[in-house]
mmCIF file of C-alpha atoms in Angstrom:
data_model
loop_
_atom_site.group_PDB
_atom_site.id
_atom_site.type_symbol
_atom_site.label_atom_id
_atom_site.label_comp_id
_atom_site.label_asym_id
_atom_site.label_seq_id
_atom_site.Cartn_x
_atom_site.Cartn_y
_atom_site.Cartn_z
ATOM 1 C CA UNK A 709 0.000 0.000 0.000
ATOM 2 C CA UNK A 710 0.875 3.669 0.007
ATOM 3 C CA UNK A 711 3.576 4.698 2.455
ATOM 4 C CA UNK A 712 6.202 7.322 3.222
ATOM 5 C CA UNK A 713 9.572 6.565 4.784
ATOM 6 C CA UNK A 714 11.580 9.440 6.125
ATOM 7 C CA UNK A 715 14.855 9.833 7.898
ATOM 8 C CA UNK A 716 14.602 9.010 11.554
ATOM 9 C CA UNK A 717 15.433 11.700 14.017
ATOM 10 C CA UNK A 718 16.175 13.474 16.070
ATOM 11 C CA UNK A 719 18.626 15.504 14.001
ATOM 12 C CA UNK A 720 20.802 18.122 15.696
ATOM 13 C CA UNK A 721 22.857 20.584 13.676
ATOM 14 C CA UNK A 722 24.797 23.746 14.307
ATOM 15 C CA UNK A 723 23.556 27.022 12.891
ATOM 16 C CA UNK A 724 24.569 27.578 9.225
ATOM 17 C CA UNK A 725 25.068 23.847 8.625
ATOM 18 C CA UNK A 726 23.709 22.119 5.519
ATOM 19 C CA UNK A 727 20.533 20.119 6.043
ATOM 20 C CA UNK A 728 19.210 17.044 4.263
ATOM 21 C CA UNK A 729 16.196 15.075 5.462
ATOM 22 C CA UNK A 730 15.588 12.006 3.314
ATOM 23 C CA UNK A 731 12.125 10.929 2.190
ATOM 24 C CA UNK A 732 11.062 8.074 -0.073
ATOM 25 C CA UNK A 733 7.534 7.070 -0.957
ATOM 26 C CA UNK A 734 5.454 4.203 -2.280
ATOM 27 C CA UNK A 735 2.327 5.210 -4.130
ATOM 28 C CA UNK A 736 0.030 4.145 -6.920
ATOM 29 C CA UNK A 737 -0.711 6.502 -9.750
ATOM 30 C CA UNK A 738 0.794 9.972 -9.898
ATOM 31 C CA UNK A 739 1.197 11.422 -6.413
ATOM 32 C CA UNK A 740 1.828 14.997 -5.427
ATOM 33 C CA UNK A 741 4.534 15.321 -2.783
ATOM 34 C CA UNK A 742 4.635 17.633 0.221
ATOM 35 C CA UNK A 743 6.748 18.706 3.138
ATOM 36 C CA UNK A 744 4.846 19.933 6.193
ATOM 37 C CA UNK A 745 6.449 21.566 9.240
ATOM 38 C CA UNK A 746 5.285 21.781 12.836
ATOM 39 C CA UNK A 747 6.992 24.505 14.873
ATOM 40 C CA UNK A 748 6.903 24.208 18.688
ATOM 41 C CA UNK A 749 3.421 24.975 19.985
ATOM 42 C CA UNK A 750 1.946 25.434 16.513
ATOM 43 C CA UNK A 751 -0.132 23.430 14.060
ATOM 44 C CA UNK A 752 1.037 21.691 10.890
ATOM 45 C CA UNK A 753 1.889 24.076 8.058
ATOM 46 C CA UNK A 754 2.619 23.345 4.426
ATOM 47 C CA UNK A 755 6.283 24.130 3.727
ATOM 48 C CA UNK A 756 6.523 23.201 0.040
ATOM 49 C CA UNK A 757 5.088 20.893 -2.574
ATOM 50 C CA UNK A 758 5.735 19.400 -6.017
ATOM 51 C CA UNK A 759 3.055 17.978 -8.259
ATOM 52 C CA UNK A 760 4.966 16.160 -11.002
ATOM 53 C CA UNK A 761 8.269 14.510 -11.762
ATOM 54 C CA UNK A 762 11.334 16.800 -11.780
ATOM 55 C CA UNK A 763 9.384 19.669 -10.196
ATOM 56 C CA UNK A 764 11.245 21.511 -7.457
ATOM 57 C CA UNK A 765 9.306 22.914 -4.533
ATOM 58 C CA UNK A 766 10.910 25.736 -2.541
ATOM 59 C CA UNK A 767 10.067 28.006 0.371
ATOM 60 C CA UNK A 768 11.961 29.800 3.159
ATOM 61 C CA UNK A 769 15.287 28.597 1.748
ATOM 62 C CA UNK A 770 14.183 24.946 1.757
ATOM 63 C CA UNK A 771 14.049 22.918 -1.460
ATOM 64 C CA UNK A 772 12.935 19.464 -2.513
ATOM 65 C CA UNK A 773 12.927 17.870 -5.976
ATOM 66 C CA UNK A 774 10.392 15.243 -7.081
ATOM 67 C CA UNK A 775 12.489 12.281 -8.274
ATOM 68 C CA UNK A 776 10.235 9.686 -9.857
ATOM 69 C CA UNK A 777 13.082 7.346 -10.778
ATOM 70 C CA UNK A 778 14.166 7.001 -7.135
ATOM 71 C CA UNK A 779 10.694 7.708 -5.625
ATOM 72 C CA UNK A 780 12.280 10.345 -3.408
ATOM 73 C CA UNK A 781 11.598 13.891 -2.243
ATOM 74 C CA UNK A 782 14.531 14.840 -0.013
ATOM 75 C CA UNK A 783 14.364 18.141 1.856
ATOM 76 C CA UNK A 784 17.458 20.382 1.741
ATOM 77 C CA UNK A 785 18.555 23.743 3.072
ATOM 78 C CA UNK A 786 21.947 25.286 2.555
ATOM 79 C CA UNK A 787 22.283 27.152 5.853
ATOM 80 C CA UNK A 788 19.947 26.385 8.729
ATOM 81 C CA UNK A 789 18.918 28.814 11.457
ATOM 82 C CA UNK A 790 17.829 28.294 15.044
ATOM 83 C CA UNK A 791 14.305 29.267 13.955
ATOM 84 C CA UNK A 792 14.191 26.173 11.692
ATOM 85 C CA UNK A 793 13.967 23.937 14.757
ATOM 86 C CA UNK A 794 10.732 21.989 14.278
ATOM 87 C CA UNK A 795 9.313 18.609 13.287
ATOM 88 C CA UNK A 796 9.262 18.000 9.521
ATOM 89 C CA UNK A 797 6.813 15.612 7.832
ATOM 90 C CA UNK A 798 7.013 14.260 4.310
ATOM 91 C CA UNK A 799 3.651 13.364 2.736
ATOM 92 C CA UNK A 800 1.962 12.417 -0.515
ATOM 93 C CA UNK A 801 -1.490 12.098 -1.971
ATOM 94 C CA UNK A 802 -2.597 10.387 -5.152
ATOM 95 C CA UNK A 803 -4.149 11.810 -8.260
ATOM 96 C CA UNK A 804 -7.884 11.658 -7.791
ATOM 97 C CA UNK A 805 -7.609 11.020 -4.055
ATOM 98 C CA UNK A 806 -6.996 13.892 -1.701
ATOM 99 C CA UNK A 807 -6.096 12.067 1.472
ATOM 100 C CA UNK A 808 -2.511 12.582 2.623
ATOM 101 C CA UNK A 809 -0.187 9.778 3.685
ATOM 102 C CA UNK A 810 2.459 11.071 6.109
ATOM 103 C CA UNK A 811 5.839 9.858 7.263
ATOM 104 C CA UNK A 812 6.594 9.572 10.964
ATOM 105 C CA UNK A 813 8.277 12.987 11.150
ATOM 106 C CA UNK A 814 11.855 14.128 11.776
ATOM 107 C CA UNK A 815 12.593 16.353 14.739
ATOM 108 C CA UNK A 816 15.242 18.943 13.860
ATOM 109 C CA UNK A 817 17.083 20.981 16.475
ATOM 110 C CA UNK A 818 19.480 23.755 15.482
ATOM 111 C CA UNK A 819 21.943 24.918 18.099
ATOM 112 C CA UNK A 820 23.542 28.363 17.964
ATOM 113 C CA UNK B 1490 -8.122 35.612 7.994
ATOM 114 C CA UNK B 1491 -9.320 32.991 10.453
ATOM 115 C CA UNK B 1492 -7.746 29.575 10.177
ATOM 116 C CA UNK B 1493 -9.172 26.146 10.943
ATOM 117 C CA UNK B 1494 -10.592 26.121 14.453
ATOM 118 C CA UNK B 1495 -10.907 22.958 16.549
ATOM 119 C CA UNK B 1496 -12.691 22.627 19.867
ATOM 120 C CA UNK B 1497 -12.048 21.623 22.525
ATOM 121 C CA UNK B 1498 -8.277 21.915 22.498
ATOM 122 C CA UNK B 1499 -8.070 19.249 25.200
ATOM 123 C CA UNK B 1500 -10.529 16.561 26.239
ATOM 124 C CA UNK B 1501 -10.080 14.114 29.083
ATOM 125 C CA UNK B 1502 -12.726 11.460 29.628
ATOM 126 C CA UNK B 1503 -13.183 7.991 31.023
ATOM 127 C CA UNK B 1504 -13.096 4.766 29.084
ATOM 128 C CA UNK B 1505 -16.508 3.899 27.687
ATOM 129 C CA UNK B 1506 -17.746 7.469 27.369
ATOM 130 C CA UNK B 1507 -18.939 9.221 24.205
ATOM 131 C CA UNK B 1508 -17.040 12.231 22.814
ATOM 132 C CA UNK B 1509 -17.607 14.799 20.097
ATOM 133 C CA UNK B 1510 -14.822 16.822 18.521
ATOM 134 C CA UNK B 1511 -15.665 19.890 16.461
ATOM 135 C CA UNK B 1512 -13.940 21.424 13.450
ATOM 136 C CA UNK B 1513 -14.691 24.827 11.946
ATOM 137 C CA UNK B 1514 -12.986 25.057 8.538
ATOM 138 C CA UNK B 1515 -11.739 28.104 6.702
ATOM 139 C CA UNK B 1516 -14.673 29.938 5.155
ATOM 140 C CA UNK B 1517 -15.266 28.849 1.570
ATOM 141 C CA UNK B 1518 -13.268 25.626 1.825
ATOM 142 C CA UNK B 1519 -15.340 22.809 0.360
ATOM 143 C CA UNK B 1520 -13.077 19.946 1.429
ATOM 144 C CA UNK B 1521 -12.592 18.937 5.063
ATOM 145 C CA UNK B 1522 -10.305 16.212 6.414
ATOM 146 C CA UNK B 1523 -9.846 14.441 9.735
ATOM 147 C CA UNK B 1524 -6.548 12.845 10.779
ATOM 148 C CA UNK B 1525 -5.334 11.213 13.985
ATOM 149 C CA UNK B 1526 -1.797 11.636 15.285
ATOM 150 C CA UNK B 1527 -0.385 9.354 17.963
ATOM 151 C CA UNK B 1528 2.704 10.305 19.927
ATOM 152 C CA UNK B 1529 5.859 10.140 17.804
ATOM 153 C CA UNK B 1530 3.933 9.345 14.628
ATOM 154 C CA UNK B 1531 2.745 11.236 11.588
ATOM 155 C CA UNK B 1532 -0.929 12.040 11.103
ATOM 156 C CA UNK B 1533 -3.072 9.133 9.866
ATOM 157 C CA UNK B 1534 -6.006 9.783 7.595
ATOM 158 C CA UNK B 1535 -9.501 9.084 8.949
ATOM 159 C CA UNK B 1536 -12.106 10.615 6.628
ATOM 160 C CA UNK B 1537 -12.650 13.444 4.211
ATOM 161 C CA UNK B 1538 -15.704 15.377 3.084
ATOM 162 C CA UNK B 1539 -16.398 17.129 -0.155
ATOM 163 C CA UNK B 1540 -19.294 19.389 0.746
ATOM 164 C CA UNK B 1541 -21.742 17.501 2.946
ATOM 165 C CA UNK B 1542 -20.856 13.997 1.814
ATOM 166 C CA UNK B 1543 -18.048 11.733 2.953
ATOM 167 C CA UNK B 1544 -15.891 11.225 -0.141
ATOM 168 C CA UNK B 1545 -13.573 8.714 1.541
ATOM 169 C CA UNK B 1546 -14.051 7.196 4.995
ATOM 170 C CA UNK B 1547 -11.593 4.350 4.543
ATOM 171 C CA UNK B 1548 -9.404 5.498 7.455
ATOM 172 C CA UNK B 1549 -12.042 5.212 10.175
ATOM 173 C CA UNK B 1550 -10.708 2.395 12.387
ATOM 174 C CA UNK B 1551 -14.052 0.817 13.297
ATOM 175 C CA UNK B 1552 -17.757 1.538 13.662
ATOM 176 C CA UNK B 1553 -17.265 3.406 16.943
ATOM 177 C CA UNK B 1554 -16.021 6.342 14.869
ATOM 178 C CA UNK B 1555 -18.401 8.495 12.876
ATOM 179 C CA UNK B 1556 -18.209 11.989 11.376
ATOM 180 C CA UNK B 1557 -20.774 14.382 9.952
ATOM 181 C CA UNK B 1558 -20.789 17.654 8.088
ATOM 182 C CA UNK B 1559 -24.507 18.388 7.693
ATOM 183 C CA UNK B 1560 -24.314 21.859 6.141
ATOM 184 C CA UNK B 1561 -21.032 21.565 4.318
ATOM 185 C CA UNK B 1562 -19.138 23.701 6.810
ATOM 186 C CA UNK B 1563 -18.617 22.659 10.451
ATOM 187 C CA UNK B 1564 -17.829 18.991 11.018
ATOM 188 C CA UNK B 1565 -18.108 16.834 14.120
ATOM 189 C CA UNK B 1566 -16.114 13.665 14.745
ATOM 190 C CA UNK B 1567 -17.967 11.352 17.124
ATOM 191 C CA UNK B 1568 -16.420 8.479 19.053
ATOM 192 C CA UNK B 1569 -18.608 6.016 20.952
ATOM 193 C CA UNK B 1570 -17.541 3.706 23.789
ATOM 194 C CA UNK B 1571 -14.092 5.246 23.928
ATOM 195 C CA UNK B 1572 -11.073 3.055 24.590
ATOM 196 C CA UNK B 1573 -7.630 3.950 25.942
ATOM 197 C CA UNK B 1574 -6.168 3.294 22.498
ATOM 198 C CA UNK B 1575 -8.243 6.180 21.124
ATOM 199 C CA UNK B 1576 -5.988 8.627 22.995
ATOM 200 C CA UNK B 1577 -4.281 10.832 20.380
ATOM 201 C CA UNK B 1578 -4.335 14.290 18.834
ATOM 202 C CA UNK B 1579 -7.192 14.583 16.358
ATOM 203 C CA UNK B 1580 -6.405 16.996 13.545
ATOM 204 C CA UNK B 1581 -8.774 18.681 11.157
ATOM 205 C CA UNK B 1582 -7.770 20.301 7.874
ATOM 206 C CA UNK B 1583 -9.647 22.102 5.122
ATOM 207 C CA UNK B 1584 -8.898 23.059 1.542
ATOM 208 C CA UNK B 1585 -10.451 24.293 -1.672
ATOM 209 C CA UNK B 1586 -10.256 20.679 -2.874
ATOM 210 C CA UNK B 1587 -8.273 18.950 -5.580
ATOM 211 C CA UNK B 1588 -4.574 19.607 -5.358
ATOM 212 C CA UNK B 1589 -4.964 22.735 -3.226
ATOM 213 C CA UNK B 1590 -2.999 22.709 0.046
ATOM 214 C CA UNK B 1591 -4.635 21.451 3.206
ATOM 215 C CA UNK B 1592 -4.667 23.930 6.109
ATOM 216 C CA UNK B 1593 -4.543 22.309 9.530
ATOM 217 C CA UNK B 1594 -6.035 23.304 12.850
ATOM 218 C CA UNK B 1595 -4.134 23.007 16.130
ATOM 219 C CA UNK B 1596 -5.881 19.741 16.959
ATOM 220 C CA UNK B 1597 -7.811 18.308 19.885
ATOM 221 C CA UNK B 1598 -5.751 16.295 22.341
ATOM 222 C CA UNK B 1599 -7.980 13.432 23.496
ATOM 223 C CA UNK B 1600 -7.006 11.467 26.597
ATOM 224 C CA UNK B 1601 -8.991 8.401 27.641
ATOM 225 C CA UNK B 1602 -8.398 7.384 31.257
#
């Protein structure tokens, strides 16, 4: 069935370090791919999305590229900040079906 | 503008009791979704509505769970004969439908004693 596997956390990095959080998916059809973020004390927010192969989603310095050949959607940021500390969730839906399938989340902590 | 509103924010009740969780979507959003998030896990889909009708209820775990959206706006998730395993954060989201992004509320934390 449909699933999302993402890098287990927690991940701790120093400020200005390079970030990668891996995400791979299993889906039928043609999924759209998403990264959601949950900051401390806040609700889930959409960070970025990509709707077809080779699309790159980007927001707030974060990027992820839809790789159909490797069924991956890895999240990257070149220089992280303390304010990026949060839990990050990779997710997908399927064309014609709006329900989201989420990964287990990766807790990211950035230390100054 | 106002986001998705969920009430109550916290609910503590005893095993066997009935609970109702309410979701007020963003005005104009035709699609509404319920998810359940257990500690250390990602949200798991329960049900989604397009307008007043349930378009997909395949995530409801059993017949103790039921949800309604009678006027195509506010939705209520109802759980009968609650069990300790029902303890989780219940999340509601709404969207304009299709591939439009889902906007999440802050959730209701349900604790069954």
